[in-house]
PDB file of C-alpha atoms in Angstrom:
ATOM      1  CA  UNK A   1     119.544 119.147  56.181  1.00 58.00           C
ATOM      2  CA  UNK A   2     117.959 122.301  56.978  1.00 61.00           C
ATOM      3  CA  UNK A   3     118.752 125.475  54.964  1.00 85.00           C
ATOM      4  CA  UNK A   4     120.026 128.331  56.358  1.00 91.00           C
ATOM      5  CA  UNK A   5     120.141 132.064  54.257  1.00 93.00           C
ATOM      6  CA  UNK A   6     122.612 134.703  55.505  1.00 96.00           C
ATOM      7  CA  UNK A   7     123.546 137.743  53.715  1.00 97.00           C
ATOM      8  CA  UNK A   8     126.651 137.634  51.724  1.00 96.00           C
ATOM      9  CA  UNK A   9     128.531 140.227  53.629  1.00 97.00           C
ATOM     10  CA  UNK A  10     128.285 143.211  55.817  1.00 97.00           C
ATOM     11  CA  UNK A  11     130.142 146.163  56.759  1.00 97.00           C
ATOM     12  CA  UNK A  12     131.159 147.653  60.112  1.00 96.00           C
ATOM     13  CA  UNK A  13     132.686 150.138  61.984  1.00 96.00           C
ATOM     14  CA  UNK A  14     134.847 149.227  64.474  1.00 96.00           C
ATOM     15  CA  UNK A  15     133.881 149.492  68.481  1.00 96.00           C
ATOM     16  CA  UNK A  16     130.422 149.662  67.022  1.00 96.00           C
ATOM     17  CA  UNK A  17     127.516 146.151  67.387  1.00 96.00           C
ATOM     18  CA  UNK A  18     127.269 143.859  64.561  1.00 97.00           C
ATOM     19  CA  UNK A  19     124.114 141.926  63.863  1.00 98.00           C
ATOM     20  CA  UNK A  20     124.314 139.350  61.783  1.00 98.00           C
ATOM     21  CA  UNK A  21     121.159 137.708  60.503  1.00 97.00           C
ATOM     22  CA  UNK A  22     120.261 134.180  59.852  1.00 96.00           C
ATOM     23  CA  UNK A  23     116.607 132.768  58.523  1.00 95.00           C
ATOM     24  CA  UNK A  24     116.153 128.914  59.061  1.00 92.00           C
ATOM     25  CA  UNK A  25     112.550 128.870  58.290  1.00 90.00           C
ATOM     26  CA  UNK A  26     112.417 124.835  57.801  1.00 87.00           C
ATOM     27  CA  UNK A  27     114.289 124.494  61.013  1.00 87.00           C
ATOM     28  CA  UNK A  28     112.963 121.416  63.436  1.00 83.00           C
ATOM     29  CA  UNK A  29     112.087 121.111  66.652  1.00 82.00           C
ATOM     30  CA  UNK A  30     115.295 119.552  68.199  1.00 81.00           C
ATOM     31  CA  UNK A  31     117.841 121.507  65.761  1.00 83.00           C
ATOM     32  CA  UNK A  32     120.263 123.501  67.546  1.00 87.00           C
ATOM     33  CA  UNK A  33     121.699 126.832  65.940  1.00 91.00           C
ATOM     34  CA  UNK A  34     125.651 127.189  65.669  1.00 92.00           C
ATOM     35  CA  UNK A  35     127.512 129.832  64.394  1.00 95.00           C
ATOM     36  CA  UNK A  36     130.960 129.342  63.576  1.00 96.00           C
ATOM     37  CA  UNK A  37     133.459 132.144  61.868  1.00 97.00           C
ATOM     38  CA  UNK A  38     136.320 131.438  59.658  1.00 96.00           C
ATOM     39  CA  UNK A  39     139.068 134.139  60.336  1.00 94.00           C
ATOM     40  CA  UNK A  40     141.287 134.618  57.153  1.00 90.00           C
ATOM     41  CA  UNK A  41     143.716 131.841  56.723  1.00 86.00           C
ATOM     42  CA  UNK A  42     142.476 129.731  59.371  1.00 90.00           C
ATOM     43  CA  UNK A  43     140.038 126.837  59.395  1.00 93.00           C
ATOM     44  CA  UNK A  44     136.977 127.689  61.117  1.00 94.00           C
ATOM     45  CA  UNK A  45     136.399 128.032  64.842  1.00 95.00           C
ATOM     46  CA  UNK A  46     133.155 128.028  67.008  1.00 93.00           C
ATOM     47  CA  UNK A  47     131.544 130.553  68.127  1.00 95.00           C
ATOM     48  CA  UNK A  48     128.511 130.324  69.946  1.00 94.00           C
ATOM     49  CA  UNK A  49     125.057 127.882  69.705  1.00 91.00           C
ATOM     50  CA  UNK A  50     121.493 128.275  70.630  1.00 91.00           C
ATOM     51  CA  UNK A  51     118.209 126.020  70.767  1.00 90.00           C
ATOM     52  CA  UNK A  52     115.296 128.289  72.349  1.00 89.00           C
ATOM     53  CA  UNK A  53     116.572 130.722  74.194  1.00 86.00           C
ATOM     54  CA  UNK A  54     118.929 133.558  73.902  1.00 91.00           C
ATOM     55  CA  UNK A  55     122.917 132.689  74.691  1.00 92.00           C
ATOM     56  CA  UNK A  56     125.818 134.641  75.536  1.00 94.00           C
ATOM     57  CA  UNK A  57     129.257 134.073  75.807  1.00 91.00           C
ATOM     58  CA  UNK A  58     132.673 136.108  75.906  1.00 90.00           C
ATOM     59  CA  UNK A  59     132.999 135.997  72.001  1.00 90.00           C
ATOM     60  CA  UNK A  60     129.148 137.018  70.717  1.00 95.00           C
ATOM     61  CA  UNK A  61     125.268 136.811  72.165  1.00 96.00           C
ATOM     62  CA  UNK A  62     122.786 134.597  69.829  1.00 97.00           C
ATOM     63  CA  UNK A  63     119.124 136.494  69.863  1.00 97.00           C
ATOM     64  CA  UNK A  64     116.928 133.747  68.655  1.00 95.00           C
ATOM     65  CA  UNK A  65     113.752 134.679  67.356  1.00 94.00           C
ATOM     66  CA  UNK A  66     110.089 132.920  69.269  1.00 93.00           C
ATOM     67  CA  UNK A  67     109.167 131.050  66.290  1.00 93.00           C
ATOM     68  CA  UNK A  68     112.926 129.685  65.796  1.00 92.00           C
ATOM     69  CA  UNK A  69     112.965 130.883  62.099  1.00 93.00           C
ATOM     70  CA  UNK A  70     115.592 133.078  62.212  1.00 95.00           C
ATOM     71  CA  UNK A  71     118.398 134.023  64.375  1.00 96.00           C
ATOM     72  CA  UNK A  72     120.722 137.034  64.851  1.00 97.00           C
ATOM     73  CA  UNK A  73     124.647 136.870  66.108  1.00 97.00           C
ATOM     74  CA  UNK A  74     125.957 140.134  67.863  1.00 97.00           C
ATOM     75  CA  UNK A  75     128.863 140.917  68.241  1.00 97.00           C
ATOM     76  CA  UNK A  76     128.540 144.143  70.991  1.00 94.00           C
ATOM     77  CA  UNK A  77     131.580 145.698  69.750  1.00 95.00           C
ATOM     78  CA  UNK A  78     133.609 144.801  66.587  1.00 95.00           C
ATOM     79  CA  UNK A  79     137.127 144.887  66.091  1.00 96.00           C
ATOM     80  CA  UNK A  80     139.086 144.284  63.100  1.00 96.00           C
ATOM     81  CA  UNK A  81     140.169 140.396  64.480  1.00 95.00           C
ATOM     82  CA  UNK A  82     136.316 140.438  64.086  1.00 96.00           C
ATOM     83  CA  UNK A  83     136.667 140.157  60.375  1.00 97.00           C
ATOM     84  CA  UNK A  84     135.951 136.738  58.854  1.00 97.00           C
ATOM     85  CA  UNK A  85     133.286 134.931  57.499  1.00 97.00           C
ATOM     86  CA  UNK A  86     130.373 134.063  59.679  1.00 98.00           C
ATOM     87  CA  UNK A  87     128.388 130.592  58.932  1.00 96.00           C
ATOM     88  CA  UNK A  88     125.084 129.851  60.377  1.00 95.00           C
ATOM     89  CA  UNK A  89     124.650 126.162  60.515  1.00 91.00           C
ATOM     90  CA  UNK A  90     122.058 123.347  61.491  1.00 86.00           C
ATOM     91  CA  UNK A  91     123.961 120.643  61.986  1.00 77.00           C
ATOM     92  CA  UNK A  92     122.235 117.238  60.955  1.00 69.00           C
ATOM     93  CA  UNK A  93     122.606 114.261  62.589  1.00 66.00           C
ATOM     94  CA  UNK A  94     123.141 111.543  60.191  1.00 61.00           C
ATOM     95  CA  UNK A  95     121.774 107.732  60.116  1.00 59.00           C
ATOM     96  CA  UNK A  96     125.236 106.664  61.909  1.00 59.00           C
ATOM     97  CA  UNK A  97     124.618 109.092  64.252  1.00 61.00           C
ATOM     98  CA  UNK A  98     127.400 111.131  63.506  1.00 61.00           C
ATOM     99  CA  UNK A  99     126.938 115.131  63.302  1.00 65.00           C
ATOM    100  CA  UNK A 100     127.656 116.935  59.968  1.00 73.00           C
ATOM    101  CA  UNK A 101     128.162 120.612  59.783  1.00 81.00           C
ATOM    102  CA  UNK A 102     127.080 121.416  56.458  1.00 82.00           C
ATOM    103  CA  UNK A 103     128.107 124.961  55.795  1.00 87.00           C
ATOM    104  CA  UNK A 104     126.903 127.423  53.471  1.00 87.00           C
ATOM    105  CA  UNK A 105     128.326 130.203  51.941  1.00 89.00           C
ATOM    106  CA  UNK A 106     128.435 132.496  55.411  1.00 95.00           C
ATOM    107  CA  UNK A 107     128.321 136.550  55.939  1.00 97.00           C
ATOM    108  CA  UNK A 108     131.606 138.176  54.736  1.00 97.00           C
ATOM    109  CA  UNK A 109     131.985 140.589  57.320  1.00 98.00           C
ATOM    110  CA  UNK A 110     134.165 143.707  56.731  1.00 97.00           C
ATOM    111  CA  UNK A 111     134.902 145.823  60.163  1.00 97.00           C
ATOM    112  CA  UNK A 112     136.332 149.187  59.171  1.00 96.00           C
ATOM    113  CA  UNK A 113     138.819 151.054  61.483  1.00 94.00           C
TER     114      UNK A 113
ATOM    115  CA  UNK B   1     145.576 121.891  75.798  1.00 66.00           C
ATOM    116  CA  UNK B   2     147.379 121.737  72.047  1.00 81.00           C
ATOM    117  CA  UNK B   3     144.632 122.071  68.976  1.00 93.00           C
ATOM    118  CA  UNK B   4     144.187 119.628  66.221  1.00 96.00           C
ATOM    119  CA  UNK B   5     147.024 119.407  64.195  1.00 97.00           C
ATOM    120  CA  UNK B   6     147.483 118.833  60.606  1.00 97.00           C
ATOM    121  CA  UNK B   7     150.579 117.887  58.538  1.00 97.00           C
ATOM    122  CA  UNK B   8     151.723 118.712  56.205  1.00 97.00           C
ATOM    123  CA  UNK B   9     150.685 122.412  55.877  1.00 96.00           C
ATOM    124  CA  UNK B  10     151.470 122.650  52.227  1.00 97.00           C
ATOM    125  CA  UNK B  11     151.784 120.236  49.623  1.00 96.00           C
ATOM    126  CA  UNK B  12     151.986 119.847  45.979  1.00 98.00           C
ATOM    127  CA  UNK B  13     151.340 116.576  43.847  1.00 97.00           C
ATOM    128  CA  UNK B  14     150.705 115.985  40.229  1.00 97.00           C
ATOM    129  CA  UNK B  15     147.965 114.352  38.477  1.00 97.00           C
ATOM    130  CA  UNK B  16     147.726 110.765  38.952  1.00 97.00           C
ATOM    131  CA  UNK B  17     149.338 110.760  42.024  1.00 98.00           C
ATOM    132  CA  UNK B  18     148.000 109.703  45.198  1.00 98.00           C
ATOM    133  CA  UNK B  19     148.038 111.750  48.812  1.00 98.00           C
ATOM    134  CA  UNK B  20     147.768 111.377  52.304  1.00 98.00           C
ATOM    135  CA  UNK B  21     146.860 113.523  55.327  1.00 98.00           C
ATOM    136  CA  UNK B  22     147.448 113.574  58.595  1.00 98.00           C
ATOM    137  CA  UNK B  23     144.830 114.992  61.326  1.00 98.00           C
ATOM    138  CA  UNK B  24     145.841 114.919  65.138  1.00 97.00           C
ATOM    139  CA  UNK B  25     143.037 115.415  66.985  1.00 96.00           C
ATOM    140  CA  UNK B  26     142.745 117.618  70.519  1.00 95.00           C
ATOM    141  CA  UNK B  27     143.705 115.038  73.362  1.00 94.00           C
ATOM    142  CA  UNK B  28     140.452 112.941  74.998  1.00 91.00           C
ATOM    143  CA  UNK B  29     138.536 113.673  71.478  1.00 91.00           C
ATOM    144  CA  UNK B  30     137.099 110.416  69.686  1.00 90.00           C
ATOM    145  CA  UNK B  31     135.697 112.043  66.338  1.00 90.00           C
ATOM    146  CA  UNK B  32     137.438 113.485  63.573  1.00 94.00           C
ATOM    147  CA  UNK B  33     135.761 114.843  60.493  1.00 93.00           C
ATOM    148  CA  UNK B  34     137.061 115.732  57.382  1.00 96.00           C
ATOM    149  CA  UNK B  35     135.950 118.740  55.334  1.00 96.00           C
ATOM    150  CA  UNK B  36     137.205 120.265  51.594  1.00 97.00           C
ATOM    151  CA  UNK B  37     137.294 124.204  51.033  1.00 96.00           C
ATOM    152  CA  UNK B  38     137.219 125.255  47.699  1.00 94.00           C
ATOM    153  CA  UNK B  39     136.637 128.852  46.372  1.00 90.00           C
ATOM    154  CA  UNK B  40     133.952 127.243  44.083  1.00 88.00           C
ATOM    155  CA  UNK B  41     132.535 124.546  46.286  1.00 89.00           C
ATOM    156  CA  UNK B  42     133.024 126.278  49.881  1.00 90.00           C
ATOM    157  CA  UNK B  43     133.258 123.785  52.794  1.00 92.00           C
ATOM    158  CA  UNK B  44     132.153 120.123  52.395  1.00 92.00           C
ATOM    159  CA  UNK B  45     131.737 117.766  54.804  1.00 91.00           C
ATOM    160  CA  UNK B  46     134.109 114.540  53.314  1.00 94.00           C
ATOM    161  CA  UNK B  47     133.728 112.286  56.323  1.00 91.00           C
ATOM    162  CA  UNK B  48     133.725 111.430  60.105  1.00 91.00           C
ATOM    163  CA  UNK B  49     135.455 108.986  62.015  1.00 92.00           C
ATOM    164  CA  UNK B  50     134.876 107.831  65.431  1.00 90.00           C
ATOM    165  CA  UNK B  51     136.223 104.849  67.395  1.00 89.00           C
ATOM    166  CA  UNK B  52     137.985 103.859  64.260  1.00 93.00           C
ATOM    167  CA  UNK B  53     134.826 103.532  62.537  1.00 92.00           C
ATOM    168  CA  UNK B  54     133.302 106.062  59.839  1.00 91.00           C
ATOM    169  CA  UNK B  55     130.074 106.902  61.051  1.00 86.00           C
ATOM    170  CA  UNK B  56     129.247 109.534  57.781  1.00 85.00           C
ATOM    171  CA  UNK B  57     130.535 110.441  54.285  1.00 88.00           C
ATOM    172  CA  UNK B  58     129.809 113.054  52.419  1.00 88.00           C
ATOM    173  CA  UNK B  59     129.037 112.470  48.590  1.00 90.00           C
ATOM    174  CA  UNK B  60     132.837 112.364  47.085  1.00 94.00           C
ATOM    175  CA  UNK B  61     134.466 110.030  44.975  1.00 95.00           C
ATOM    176  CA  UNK B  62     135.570 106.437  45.788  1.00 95.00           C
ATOM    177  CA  UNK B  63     139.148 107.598  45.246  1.00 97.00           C
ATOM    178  CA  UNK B  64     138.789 109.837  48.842  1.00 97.00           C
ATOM    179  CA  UNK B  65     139.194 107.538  51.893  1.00 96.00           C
ATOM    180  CA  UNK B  66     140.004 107.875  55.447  1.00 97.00           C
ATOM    181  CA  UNK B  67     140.861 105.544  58.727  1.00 97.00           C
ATOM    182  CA  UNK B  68     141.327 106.563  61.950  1.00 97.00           C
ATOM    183  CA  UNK B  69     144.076 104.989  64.228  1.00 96.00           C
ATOM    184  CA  UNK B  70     143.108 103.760  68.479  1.00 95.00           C
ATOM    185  CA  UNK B  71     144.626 106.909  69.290  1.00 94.00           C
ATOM    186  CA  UNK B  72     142.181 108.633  67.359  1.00 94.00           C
ATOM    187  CA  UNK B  73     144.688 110.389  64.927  1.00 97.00           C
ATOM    188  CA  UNK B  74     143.333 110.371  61.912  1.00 97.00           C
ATOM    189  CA  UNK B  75     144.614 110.300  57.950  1.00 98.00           C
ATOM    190  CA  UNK B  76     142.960 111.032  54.743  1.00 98.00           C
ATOM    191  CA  UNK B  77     143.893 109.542  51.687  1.00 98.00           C
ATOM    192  CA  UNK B  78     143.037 110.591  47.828  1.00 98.00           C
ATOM    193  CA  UNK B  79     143.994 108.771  44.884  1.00 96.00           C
ATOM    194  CA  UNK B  80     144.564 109.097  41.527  1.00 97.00           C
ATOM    195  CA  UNK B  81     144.785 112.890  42.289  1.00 97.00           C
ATOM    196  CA  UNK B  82     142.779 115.636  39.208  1.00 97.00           C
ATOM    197  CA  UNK B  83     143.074 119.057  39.211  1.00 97.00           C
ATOM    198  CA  UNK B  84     140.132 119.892  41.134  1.00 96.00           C
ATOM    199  CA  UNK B  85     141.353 118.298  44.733  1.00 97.00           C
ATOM    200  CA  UNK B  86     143.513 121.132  44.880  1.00 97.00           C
ATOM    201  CA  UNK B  87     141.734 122.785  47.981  1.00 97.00           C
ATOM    202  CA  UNK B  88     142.273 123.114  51.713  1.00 97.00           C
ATOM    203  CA  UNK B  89     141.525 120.391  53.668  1.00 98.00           C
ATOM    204  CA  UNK B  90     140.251 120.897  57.003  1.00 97.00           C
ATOM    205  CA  UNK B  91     139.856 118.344  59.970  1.00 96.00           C
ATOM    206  CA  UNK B  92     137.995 119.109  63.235  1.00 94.00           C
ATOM    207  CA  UNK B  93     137.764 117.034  66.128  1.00 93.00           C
ATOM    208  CA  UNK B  94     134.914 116.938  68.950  1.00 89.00           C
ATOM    209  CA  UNK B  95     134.476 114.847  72.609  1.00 84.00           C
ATOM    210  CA  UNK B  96     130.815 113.832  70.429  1.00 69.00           C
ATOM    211  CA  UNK B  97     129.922 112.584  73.821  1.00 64.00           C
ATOM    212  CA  UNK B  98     126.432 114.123  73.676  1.00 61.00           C
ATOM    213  CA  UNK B  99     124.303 116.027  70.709  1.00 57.00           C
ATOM    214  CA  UNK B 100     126.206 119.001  69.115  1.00 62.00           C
ATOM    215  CA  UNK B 101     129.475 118.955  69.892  1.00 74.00           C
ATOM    216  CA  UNK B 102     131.562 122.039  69.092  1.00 85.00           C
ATOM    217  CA  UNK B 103     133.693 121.393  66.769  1.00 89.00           C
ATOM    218  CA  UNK B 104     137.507 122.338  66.917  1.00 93.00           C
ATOM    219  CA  UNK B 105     139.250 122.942  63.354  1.00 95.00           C
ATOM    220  CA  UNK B 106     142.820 122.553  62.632  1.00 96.00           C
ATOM    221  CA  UNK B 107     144.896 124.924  60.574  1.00 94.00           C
ATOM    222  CA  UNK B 108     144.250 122.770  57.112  1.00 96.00           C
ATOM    223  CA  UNK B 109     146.380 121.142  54.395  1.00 97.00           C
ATOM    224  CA  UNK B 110     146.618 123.259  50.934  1.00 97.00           C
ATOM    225  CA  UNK B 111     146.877 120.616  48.299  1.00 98.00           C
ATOM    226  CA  UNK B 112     148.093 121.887  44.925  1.00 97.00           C
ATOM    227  CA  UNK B 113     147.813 119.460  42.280  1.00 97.00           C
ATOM    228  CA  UNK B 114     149.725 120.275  39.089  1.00 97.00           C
TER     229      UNK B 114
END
């Protein structure tokens, strides 16, 4: 599975961006990027996933960078529901062709009032 | 459209003792996986089902097992509980009807084992 490195939390202001950064420098040619965000005492939901070009949806944008090794989530303006733990994931897919999120240990992010 | 469901919320076994989990997943969705959260271990992927068939398992014990009924509710069993399978145990379900499904997570079940 391919590796992904994300800082182990960041701080933010609320009503202000967020940029959350993600290297995947093994990353393959037909891996897709997810992000998913695990809000305190909740299992984790999805947020938003990329493969070449840069997505947006109501929740976040994904800014993928040209050579696909790294990746940055936005969120364009924080609030404190915002707060959670962010994970950066390439899922595999397995022999049984099955998908497997494997998750790391994610961003800790911290939105101030 | 309800989310995936998971019962019990809470529960607390002692050593030795066997469990099992229930997963609902979100109507029209065919796989269910099955992931462990510890504050040591973080998430870990324990298994997928889909059609009734497990098509991946992570690297856990014999003693954790799964099946997943033609309505595509799904249970996870553990036996001969230790200490350390106290975690949360989180199932997600997907359509998986092309590459990279999202993923939709229920609430989770806290096992405590005494």
């Amino acid at each position: 599975d391919a590796k992904t490195t994300q800082p182990n939390s960041m701080e933010s202001n609320e009503e202000e961006p967020v940029h959350l950064p993600c290297n995947h420098s093994t990353i393959s040619g037909t891996d897709y990027i997810h992000w998913y965000r695990q809000l305190p005492s909740q299992g984790p939901e999805y947020v938003i996933h990329g493969l070449t070009s840069n997505v947006n949806n109501r929740m976040a944008s994904l800014a993928i960078a040209e050579d696909r090794k790294s990746s940055t989530l936005i969120l364009h303006r924080a609030t404190l529901r915002d707060a959670a733990v962010y994970y950066c994931i390439l899922p595999g897919i397995t022999q049984g062709g099955s998908e497997k999120l494997v998750f790391g240990k994610g961003t800790k992010l911290t939105v101030n009032p | 459209k309800a989310g995936v469901t998971q019962t019990p919320r809470y529960l607390i076994k002692t050593r030795g003792q066997q469990v099992t989990l229930s997963c609902s997943p979100i109507s029209g969705h065919r796989s269910v996986s099955w992931y462990q959260q510890t504050p040591g271990q973080g998430l870990q992927f324990l298994f997928e089902y889909f059609s009734e068939t497990q098509r991946n398992k992570g690297n856990f014990p014999g003693r954790f097992s799964g099946r997943q009924f033609s309505n595509s509710r799904s249970e996870m069993n553990v036996s001969t509980l230790e200490l350390g399978d106290s975690a949360l145990y989180l199932c997600a379900s997907s359509l998986r009807d092309r590459a990279y499904n999202e993923q939709f997570f229920g609430p989770g079940t806290r096992l405590t084992v005494l």
